[in-house]
């Protein structure tokens, strides 16, 4: 297997992605746009949580938009559009993650000055997205209770490249005999000190705390932006 | 981005994998070993289903073994060992799929003549494993009801490179308001005629049918092997 050459070429791709992500991050910061990305397994509930989050932030007066990645279909963009904020779908074909170039292309023509916060929902994957910086300020890794408690141990890199963990579908915790203490311990053992939010988009449990965290971050970004 | 060069190098890697997988498949066939691989999202229930399947097949007199892939931890090998069949863990580091070389290495020292059926549980991922032939006879793609009905539409390649779909965690279908007709339709629209098994490893629902299918396939393989 020609692994060494593959690794070398991949490192070049990653380096170019990092450069593009850095320039995107500067553009976002200059415009005072706070950018949050979401990564998780397929079906962990990114789109449902995001639809609720977009709606709440919009109702609270924030100017919000979203990009959403999938290999195929525009399903998620259609679902997110119900929140009445601007949404664009990125379809990646066979690529298992978004990259900074896809994000830049999808933003073409959007005026950053009309935005306070941009969400980027990555392709459902607990491996590939970890290596690609998208220029975001905050990366959330979602884990649903139905996936089991040990995912942080099995996918340490994605937890180490994210800032905050969100445990989703808490309404199903009893039905799947989820061991919350064990899950919390596993997150902390992989990434000591990682903040963990426990939510159910279905019942609304825990969403207020998550929204309050996001709103305080937006406020800080805008205060810093105003000083520049 | 240097994508064309990356694609070219990747094609060489895939071609080498195909050659190795072909030689593995020949070795399995010569020894009369039927090989089944499992792919799915993280947490779709591969290990739980496999533990039940290994136990049942062993109790029914089949000589069974399993390889199990994860980025990190030996957790799944430990869980599968409860079925009292030989199990080996493959840890891939940061690689999002198994390849034929990893399978060959993991089999080192095992006598194929002691085996009727070998299971290979891939890394939890709905994208990367689709391109890598592991020399298996049958590839099962698992989808849990908690992931939602639209996954076949979003990840068409993995459904198109698998032979059989297995809908898992059917015991949770009501709790998550799963639309079974829609899921069945989505599987058929991506891959017309694909067999679909609906199971719950927890309640045992549907497992008999899945086991009967596997046992009939083993019988055919061994009958063909005896003729060679």
Short mmCIF file of C-alpha atoms in Angstrom, two decimals:
data_model
loop_
_atom_site.label_atom_id
_atom_site.label_comp_id
_atom_site.label_asym_id
_atom_site.label_seq_id
_atom_site.Cartn_x
_atom_site.Cartn_y
_atom_site.Cartn_z
CA UNK A 1 0.00 0.00 0.00
CA UNK A 2 1.37 3.45 -0.93
CA UNK A 3 0.44 4.94 2.45
CA UNK A 4 3.44 7.30 2.90
CA UNK A 5 2.67 9.13 -0.34
CA UNK A 6 -1.02 9.34 0.53
CA UNK A 7 -0.16 10.81 3.93
CA UNK A 8 2.10 13.40 2.30
CA UNK A 9 -0.50 14.51 -0.24
CA UNK A 10 -3.15 14.60 2.49
CA UNK A 11 -0.95 16.84 4.63
CA UNK A 12 -0.70 19.31 1.75
CA UNK A 13 -4.48 19.32 1.40
CA UNK A 14 -4.86 19.90 5.15
CA UNK A 15 -2.30 22.70 5.12
CA UNK A 16 -4.10 24.46 2.27
CA UNK A 17 -7.38 23.98 4.12
CA UNK A 18 -5.88 25.54 7.26
CA UNK A 19 -4.74 28.61 5.31
CA UNK A 20 -8.17 29.08 3.76
CA UNK A 21 -9.89 28.51 7.12
CA UNK A 22 -7.67 31.15 8.71
CA UNK A 23 -8.65 33.71 6.09
CA UNK A 24 -12.33 32.79 6.52
CA UNK A 25 -12.01 33.20 10.30
CA UNK A 26 -10.53 36.67 9.81
CA UNK A 27 -13.41 37.64 7.52
CA UNK A 28 -15.96 36.39 10.06
CA UNK A 29 -14.25 38.24 12.90
CA UNK A 30 -13.96 41.47 10.92
CA UNK A 31 -17.70 41.32 10.22
CA UNK A 32 -18.57 40.43 13.84
CA UNK A 33 -20.07 37.07 12.85
CA UNK A 34 -19.84 34.31 15.45
CA UNK A 35 -19.53 30.89 13.77
CA UNK A 36 -20.56 27.59 15.34
CA UNK A 37 -20.08 24.20 13.69
CA UNK A 38 -21.80 20.96 14.64
CA UNK A 39 -20.32 17.50 14.19
CA UNK A 40 -21.74 14.10 15.14
CA UNK A 41 -22.65 10.62 13.91
CA UNK A 42 -25.37 10.42 11.30
CA UNK A 43 -28.73 10.70 13.05
CA UNK A 44 -27.48 12.11 16.37
CA UNK A 45 -29.92 14.99 16.04
CA UNK A 46 -27.88 17.88 14.63
CA UNK A 47 -30.65 19.13 12.33
CA UNK A 48 -33.44 18.90 14.92
CA UNK A 49 -31.36 20.71 17.54
CA UNK A 50 -30.30 23.29 15.00
CA UNK A 51 -33.86 23.96 13.82
CA UNK A 52 -34.90 24.73 17.42
CA UNK A 53 -31.78 26.81 18.03
CA UNK A 54 -32.18 28.87 14.84
CA UNK A 55 -35.84 29.55 15.63
CA UNK A 56 -35.13 30.62 19.23
CA UNK A 57 -32.21 32.86 18.32
CA UNK A 58 -34.22 34.50 15.53
CA UNK A 59 -37.16 35.09 17.89
CA UNK A 60 -34.75 36.62 20.39
CA UNK A 61 -33.61 39.12 17.78
CA UNK A 62 -30.35 37.58 16.56
CA UNK A 63 -29.59 37.59 12.84
CA UNK A 64 -28.88 33.95 12.12
CA UNK A 65 -28.06 31.78 9.10
CA UNK A 66 -26.98 28.19 8.48
CA UNK A 67 -25.00 26.02 6.09
CA UNK A 68 -25.68 22.31 6.14
CA UNK A 69 -23.56 19.52 4.66
CA UNK A 70 -24.59 16.09 3.43
CA UNK A 71 -23.31 13.67 0.82
CA UNK A 72 -26.64 13.84 -1.00
CA UNK A 73 -30.14 15.40 -0.72
CA UNK A 74 -31.31 18.88 0.20
CA UNK A 75 -33.48 17.40 3.00
CA UNK A 76 -31.75 19.16 5.86
CA UNK A 77 -31.81 22.59 4.22
CA UNK A 78 -35.55 22.11 3.70
CA UNK A 79 -35.99 21.16 7.37
CA UNK A 80 -33.89 24.09 8.61
CA UNK A 81 -35.75 26.53 6.35
CA UNK A 82 -38.78 26.03 8.64
CA UNK A 83 -36.91 28.16 11.18
CA UNK A 84 -37.31 31.07 8.71
CA UNK A 85 -33.62 31.92 8.59
CA UNK A 86 -31.42 31.81 5.47
CA UNK A 87 -30.10 28.29 4.88
CA UNK A 88 -27.89 26.79 2.19
CA UNK A 89 -27.18 23.11 1.55
CA UNK A 90 -23.72 21.85 0.64
CA UNK A 91 -23.71 18.42 -1.00
CA UNK A 92 -20.32 16.74 -0.90
CA UNK A 93 -20.88 13.75 -3.21
CA UNK A 94 -18.69 11.06 -1.69
CA UNK A 95 -16.64 13.30 0.61
CA UNK A 96 -17.13 12.51 4.31
CA UNK A 97 -16.64 16.05 5.68
CA UNK A 98 -16.93 19.73 4.82
CA UNK A 99 -13.80 21.74 4.11
CA UNK A 100 -13.07 25.47 4.18
CA UNK A 101 -13.33 25.76 0.40
CA UNK A 102 -16.86 24.32 0.38
CA UNK A 103 -17.84 26.76 3.13
CA UNK A 104 -16.35 29.71 1.28
CA UNK A 105 -18.12 28.74 -1.94
CA UNK A 106 -21.47 28.27 -0.18
CA UNK A 107 -21.17 31.75 1.37
CA UNK A 108 -20.70 33.39 -2.02
CA UNK A 109 -22.98 36.42 -2.34
CA UNK A 110 -24.05 36.49 1.32
CA UNK A 111 -23.47 39.75 3.12
CA UNK A 112 -21.67 39.06 6.40
CA UNK A 113 -22.74 42.44 7.76
CA UNK A 114 -26.33 41.13 7.94
CA UNK A 115 -25.34 38.31 10.29
CA UNK A 116 -24.69 37.85 14.00
CA UNK A 117 -24.25 34.09 14.02
CA UNK A 118 -23.66 31.44 11.38
CA UNK A 119 -24.12 27.73 12.04
CA UNK A 120 -22.36 25.10 9.96
CA UNK A 121 -23.77 21.58 10.22
CA UNK A 122 -21.11 19.13 9.06
CA UNK A 123 -21.65 15.78 7.31
CA UNK A 124 -22.68 13.10 9.83
CA UNK A 125 -19.35 11.49 10.67
CA UNK A 126 -17.33 11.04 13.86
CA UNK A 127 -13.97 10.76 12.10
CA UNK A 128 -13.37 12.78 8.93
CA UNK A 129 -14.53 16.26 10.06
CA UNK A 130 -12.01 16.38 12.90
CA UNK A 131 -9.07 17.32 10.64
CA UNK A 132 -10.75 20.17 8.77
CA UNK A 133 -10.83 23.65 10.24
CA UNK A 134 -13.84 25.54 8.80
CA UNK A 135 -12.96 28.91 10.30
CA UNK A 136 -15.49 28.44 13.10
CA UNK A 137 -15.22 29.99 16.57
CA UNK A 138 -16.84 27.09 18.35
CA UNK A 139 -17.17 23.44 17.46
CA UNK A 140 -19.93 21.38 19.11
CA UNK A 141 -19.71 17.59 19.06
CA UNK A 142 -23.11 15.96 19.53
CA UNK A 143 -23.60 12.49 20.95
CA UNK A 144 -27.05 10.94 21.29
CA UNK A 145 -27.93 8.70 24.22
CA UNK A 146 -28.97 5.98 21.76
CA UNK A 147 -25.37 5.64 20.54
CA UNK A 148 -24.05 4.41 23.87
CA UNK A 149 -21.78 5.82 26.54
CA UNK A 150 -18.42 4.79 25.09
CA UNK A 151 -18.26 6.92 21.93
CA UNK A 152 -15.83 9.50 23.42
CA UNK A 153 -13.38 6.66 24.12
CA UNK A 154 -13.76 5.22 20.63
CA UNK A 155 -13.57 8.54 18.76
CA UNK A 156 -11.16 10.58 20.90
CA UNK A 157 -9.94 12.83 18.07
CA UNK A 158 -13.32 14.36 17.30
CA UNK A 159 -13.83 15.10 21.01
CA UNK A 160 -10.37 16.63 21.22
CA UNK A 161 -10.93 18.91 18.25
CA UNK A 162 -14.33 20.09 19.52
CA UNK A 163 -14.90 22.73 22.21
CA UNK A 164 -18.16 21.60 23.74
CA UNK A 165 -19.98 18.25 23.93
CA UNK A 166 -23.77 18.07 23.66
CA UNK A 167 -25.59 14.94 24.78
CA UNK A 168 -28.80 14.75 22.73
CA UNK A 169 -32.10 12.80 22.88
CA UNK A 170 -32.08 12.86 26.68
CA UNK A 171 -35.82 12.02 26.53
CA UNK A 172 -34.78 8.51 25.41
CA UNK A 173 -32.16 8.01 28.15
CA UNK A 174 -34.39 5.78 30.30
CA UNK A 175 -35.67 3.71 27.36
CA UNK A 176 -32.12 2.87 26.27
CA UNK A 177 -30.86 2.44 29.88
CA UNK A 178 -28.27 5.14 29.28
CA UNK A 179 -25.59 5.39 31.97
CA UNK A 180 -25.20 9.15 32.29
CA UNK A 181 -22.45 9.01 34.91
CA UNK A 182 -20.39 6.73 32.69
CA UNK A 183 -20.88 8.99 29.64
CA UNK A 184 -19.87 12.06 31.64
CA UNK A 185 -16.79 10.22 32.90
CA UNK A 186 -15.84 9.14 29.38
CA UNK A 187 -16.05 12.69 28.03
CA UNK A 188 -13.89 13.94 30.90
CA UNK A 189 -11.33 11.15 30.54
CA UNK A 190 -10.83 11.95 26.85
CA UNK A 191 -10.93 15.71 27.28
CA UNK A 192 -10.65 16.86 30.89
CA UNK A 193 -12.71 19.98 31.58
CA UNK A 194 -14.82 19.74 28.43
CA UNK A 195 -18.19 21.46 28.98
CA UNK A 196 -21.12 19.06 28.50
CA UNK A 197 -24.70 20.12 27.76
CA UNK A 198 -27.47 17.55 28.18
CA UNK A 199 -30.48 18.32 26.00
CA UNK A 200 -33.62 17.01 24.37
CA UNK A 201 -34.74 18.94 21.32
CA UNK A 202 -38.03 17.05 21.56
CA UNK A 203 -38.98 18.05 25.14
CA UNK A 204 -36.90 21.25 25.25
CA UNK A 205 -34.89 19.96 28.24
CA UNK A 206 -31.56 21.78 28.56
CA UNK A 207 -32.03 24.01 25.52
CA UNK A 208 -32.24 27.25 27.56
CA UNK A 209 -28.79 26.66 29.01
CA UNK A 210 -27.30 25.92 25.57
CA UNK A 211 -28.93 29.02 24.06
CA UNK A 212 -27.77 31.22 26.93
CA UNK A 213 -24.20 30.00 26.38
CA UNK A 214 -24.40 30.81 22.65
CA UNK A 215 -25.92 34.24 23.26
CA UNK A 216 -23.23 35.17 25.76
CA UNK A 217 -20.57 34.13 23.22
CA UNK A 218 -22.19 36.23 20.48
CA UNK A 219 -22.29 39.22 22.85
CA UNK A 220 -18.58 38.83 23.61
CA UNK A 221 -17.69 38.54 19.90
CA UNK A 222 -19.62 41.65 19.07
CA UNK A 223 -18.14 43.59 21.99
CA UNK A 224 -14.64 42.61 20.84
CA UNK A 225 -15.55 43.44 17.21
CA UNK A 226 -16.76 46.90 18.28
CA UNK A 227 -13.40 47.57 19.94
CA UNK A 228 -11.43 46.75 16.78
CA UNK B 1 -6.50 22.43 -3.23
CA UNK B 2 -4.44 19.63 -4.84
CA UNK B 3 -7.50 17.40 -5.25
CA UNK B 4 -6.60 15.75 -8.58
CA UNK B 5 -3.33 14.38 -7.18
CA UNK B 6 -5.08 13.19 -4.01
CA UNK B 7 -7.70 11.40 -6.11
CA UNK B 8 -4.98 9.71 -8.17
CA UNK B 9 -3.05 8.49 -5.13
CA UNK B 10 -6.29 7.33 -3.51
CA UNK B 11 -7.18 5.31 -6.61
CA UNK B 12 -3.85 3.49 -6.36
CA UNK B 13 -4.53 2.69 -2.71
CA UNK B 14 -8.01 1.40 -3.60
CA UNK B 15 -6.65 -0.70 -6.46
CA UNK B 16 -4.06 -2.31 -4.20
CA UNK B 17 -6.79 -2.94 -1.62
CA UNK B 18 -8.95 -4.62 -4.27
CA UNK B 19 -6.10 -6.96 -5.25
CA UNK B 20 -5.47 -7.93 -1.65
CA UNK B 21 -9.21 -8.36 -0.98
CA UNK B 22 -9.48 -10.64 -3.99
CA UNK B 23 -6.70 -12.87 -2.70
CA UNK B 24 -8.30 -12.91 0.78
CA UNK B 25 -11.66 -13.88 -0.77
CA UNK B 26 -9.99 -16.78 -2.57
CA UNK B 27 -8.39 -17.98 0.66
CA UNK B 28 -11.75 -17.80 2.46
CA UNK B 29 -13.51 -19.67 -0.35
CA UNK B 30 -10.85 -22.35 -0.54
CA UNK B 31 -11.23 -22.95 3.18
CA UNK B 32 -15.06 -22.90 3.02
CA UNK B 33 -15.29 -19.87 5.33
CA UNK B 34 -18.31 -17.62 4.77
CA UNK B 35 -17.44 -13.99 5.58
CA UNK B 36 -19.94 -11.33 6.62
CA UNK B 37 -19.05 -7.69 7.26
CA UNK B 38 -21.15 -5.13 9.14
CA UNK B 39 -21.13 -1.40 8.47
CA UNK B 40 -23.19 1.38 10.10
CA UNK B 41 -23.07 4.71 11.89
CA UNK B 42 -21.41 4.72 15.30
CA UNK B 43 -23.88 3.39 17.84
CA UNK B 44 -26.32 1.75 15.42
CA UNK B 45 -25.99 -1.50 17.32
CA UNK B 46 -23.48 -3.56 15.35
CA UNK B 47 -21.78 -5.01 18.43
CA UNK B 48 -24.99 -5.87 20.28
CA UNK B 49 -26.48 -7.58 17.22
CA UNK B 50 -23.20 -9.38 16.59
CA UNK B 51 -22.91 -10.64 20.17
CA UNK B 52 -26.39 -12.23 19.90
CA UNK B 53 -25.63 -13.62 16.44
CA UNK B 54 -22.28 -15.14 17.45
CA UNK B 55 -23.85 -16.76 20.51
CA UNK B 56 -26.77 -18.24 18.55
CA UNK B 57 -24.62 -19.55 15.72
CA UNK B 58 -22.17 -21.13 18.19
CA UNK B 59 -25.02 -22.77 20.12
CA UNK B 60 -26.38 -24.11 16.81
CA UNK B 61 -23.05 -25.80 16.13
CA UNK B 62 -21.40 -23.36 13.72
CA UNK B 63 -17.70 -22.56 14.14
CA UNK B 64 -17.69 -18.78 14.34
CA UNK B 65 -15.13 -16.00 14.86
CA UNK B 66 -15.10 -12.20 14.64
CA UNK B 67 -12.83 -9.27 13.90
CA UNK B 68 -13.91 -5.87 15.16
CA UNK B 69 -12.60 -2.47 14.10
CA UNK B 70 -12.51 0.79 16.03
CA UNK B 71 -10.29 3.85 16.04
CA UNK B 72 -9.44 3.23 19.68
CA UNK B 73 -10.27 0.90 22.61
CA UNK B 74 -10.66 -2.86 22.83
CA UNK B 75 -14.19 -2.43 24.24
CA UNK B 76 -16.00 -4.20 21.44
CA UNK B 77 -13.70 -7.22 21.43
CA UNK B 78 -14.32 -7.52 25.17
CA UNK B 79 -18.10 -7.35 24.62
CA UNK B 80 -18.01 -9.88 21.78
CA UNK B 81 -15.82 -12.26 23.79
CA UNK B 82 -18.88 -12.87 26.00
CA UNK B 83 -20.27 -14.91 23.12
CA UNK B 84 -17.40 -17.38 23.77
CA UNK B 85 -16.12 -17.34 20.20
CA UNK B 86 -12.62 -16.20 19.14
CA UNK B 87 -12.53 -12.41 18.67
CA UNK B 88 -9.78 -10.03 17.67
CA UNK B 89 -9.83 -6.21 17.84
CA UNK B 90 -8.35 -4.06 15.09
CA UNK B 91 -7.61 -0.48 16.17
CA UNK B 92 -7.17 1.88 13.25
CA UNK B 93 -5.85 5.02 14.99
CA UNK B 94 -7.31 7.84 12.94
CA UNK B 95 -8.40 5.77 9.93
CA UNK B 96 -12.18 5.78 9.38
CA UNK B 97 -12.52 2.28 7.91
CA UNK B 98 -10.94 -1.17 7.82
CA UNK B 99 -8.98 -2.26 4.76
CA UNK B 100 -8.00 -5.68 3.42
CA UNK B 101 -4.46 -5.37 4.78
CA UNK B 102 -5.72 -4.80 8.34
CA UNK B 103 -8.00 -7.82 7.99
CA UNK B 104 -5.18 -10.00 6.67
CA UNK B 105 -2.86 -8.91 9.49
CA UNK B 106 -5.51 -9.55 12.13
CA UNK B 107 -6.08 -13.07 10.80
CA UNK B 108 -2.40 -13.97 11.14
CA UNK B 109 -2.03 -17.32 12.86
CA UNK B 110 -5.72 -18.25 12.71
CA UNK B 111 -6.47 -21.55 11.05
CA UNK B 112 -9.24 -21.03 8.48
CA UNK B 113 -10.00 -24.75 8.48
CA UNK B 114 -11.42 -24.36 12.01
CA UNK B 115 -14.01 -21.83 10.83
CA UNK B 116 -17.42 -21.88 9.15
CA UNK B 117 -18.19 -18.20 9.38
CA UNK B 118 -16.18 -15.06 10.09
CA UNK B 119 -17.77 -11.72 10.96
CA UNK B 120 -15.95 -8.44 10.40
CA UNK B 121 -17.40 -5.43 12.23
CA UNK B 122 -16.17 -2.27 10.52
CA UNK B 123 -15.44 1.10 12.14
CA UNK B 124 -18.69 3.03 12.77
CA UNK B 125 -18.96 5.19 9.66
CA UNK B 126 -21.51 5.53 6.86
CA UNK B 127 -19.03 6.88 4.31
CA UNK B 128 -15.43 5.61 4.38
CA UNK B 129 -16.01 1.82 4.55
CA UNK B 130 -17.96 1.81 1.28
CA UNK B 131 -14.85 1.97 -0.93
CA UNK B 132 -12.89 -0.84 0.75
CA UNK B 133 -13.49 -4.45 -0.23
CA UNK B 134 -12.51 -6.69 2.70
CA UNK B 135 -12.89 -9.97 0.84
CA UNK B 136 -16.29 -10.60 2.42
CA UNK B 137 -19.12 -12.61 0.82
CA UNK B 138 -21.88 -10.50 2.30
CA UNK B 139 -21.97 -6.92 3.52
CA UNK B 140 -24.73 -5.87 5.93
CA UNK B 141 -25.49 -2.19 6.38
CA UNK B 142 -27.22 -1.47 9.70
CA UNK B 143 -29.48 1.51 10.31
CA UNK B 144 -31.07 2.13 13.69
CA UNK B 145 -34.58 3.57 13.99
CA UNK B 146 -33.18 6.37 16.19
CA UNK B 147 -31.15 7.72 13.24
CA UNK B 148 -34.20 8.66 11.19
CA UNK B 149 -35.77 7.35 8.00
CA UNK B 150 -33.75 9.36 5.46
CA UNK B 151 -30.27 7.90 5.95
CA UNK B 152 -30.42 5.72 2.78
CA UNK B 153 -31.08 8.88 0.74
CA UNK B 154 -28.23 10.76 2.43
CA UNK B 155 -25.67 7.96 2.25
CA UNK B 156 -26.56 6.20 -1.01
CA UNK B 157 -23.06 4.80 -1.65
CA UNK B 158 -22.90 2.69 1.49
CA UNK B 159 -26.35 1.23 0.71
CA UNK B 160 -25.25 0.53 -2.86
CA UNK B 161 -22.10 -1.28 -1.80
CA UNK B 162 -23.92 -3.42 0.79
CA UNK B 163 -25.97 -6.54 0.03
CA UNK B 164 -28.54 -6.46 2.81
CA UNK B 165 -29.98 -3.71 5.03
CA UNK B 166 -30.77 -4.35 8.68
CA UNK B 167 -33.02 -1.96 10.57
CA UNK B 168 -32.01 -2.15 14.24
CA UNK B 169 -33.47 -1.07 17.62
CA UNK B 170 -37.02 -1.78 16.41
CA UNK B 171 -38.06 -1.79 20.09
CA UNK B 172 -37.55 1.99 20.06
CA UNK B 173 -39.54 2.62 16.86
CA UNK B 174 -42.65 3.87 18.65
CA UNK B 175 -40.73 6.06 21.12
CA UNK B 176 -38.95 7.87 18.27
CA UNK B 177 -42.09 7.95 16.06
CA UNK B 178 -40.23 6.05 13.35
CA UNK B 179 -41.98 5.98 9.98
CA UNK B 180 -41.30 2.41 8.86
CA UNK B 181 -43.05 2.73 5.49
CA UNK B 182 -40.95 5.77 4.65
CA UNK B 183 -37.71 4.01 5.66
CA UNK B 184 -38.60 0.94 3.59
CA UNK B 185 -39.37 3.19 0.62
CA UNK B 186 -36.08 5.05 1.00
CA UNK B 187 -34.05 1.82 1.02
CA UNK B 188 -35.87 0.64 -2.11
CA UNK B 189 -35.50 3.96 -3.90
CA UNK B 190 -31.71 3.94 -3.38
CA UNK B 191 -31.28 0.24 -4.05
CA UNK B 192 -34.33 -1.42 -5.62
CA UNK B 193 -34.82 -4.99 -4.44
CA UNK B 194 -32.46 -4.71 -1.44
CA UNK B 195 -33.49 -7.23 1.25
CA UNK B 196 -34.36 -5.53 4.55
CA UNK B 197 -34.39 -7.24 7.94
CA UNK B 198 -36.11 -5.48 10.84
CA UNK B 199 -34.70 -6.53 14.20
CA UNK B 200 -34.32 -5.71 17.87
CA UNK B 201 -31.31 -7.31 19.53
CA UNK B 202 -32.88 -6.29 22.84
CA UNK B 203 -36.24 -8.08 22.46
CA UNK B 204 -35.03 -10.67 19.95
CA UNK B 205 -37.61 -9.51 17.36
CA UNK B 206 -36.61 -10.53 13.82
CA UNK B 207 -33.36 -12.26 14.83
CA UNK B 208 -34.58 -15.75 13.84
CA UNK B 209 -35.14 -14.65 10.26
CA UNK B 210 -31.71 -13.01 10.06
CA UNK B 211 -30.00 -16.11 11.52
CA UNK B 212 -31.88 -18.43 9.17
CA UNK B 213 -30.69 -16.35 6.21
CA UNK B 214 -27.07 -16.54 7.43
CA UNK B 215 -27.24 -20.26 8.07
CA UNK B 216 -28.66 -20.97 4.62
CA UNK B 217 -25.82 -18.94 3.09
CA UNK B 218 -23.21 -20.87 5.10
CA UNK B 219 -24.76 -24.13 3.93
CA UNK B 220 -24.59 -23.03 0.29
CA UNK B 221 -20.95 -21.91 0.65
CA UNK B 222 -19.95 -25.22 2.18
CA UNK B 223 -21.85 -27.22 -0.45
CA UNK B 224 -20.08 -25.28 -3.20
CA UNK B 225 -16.74 -25.64 -1.39
CA UNK B 226 -17.26 -29.43 -1.18
CA UNK B 227 -17.78 -29.58 -4.95
CA UNK B 228 -14.50 -27.77 -5.73
#
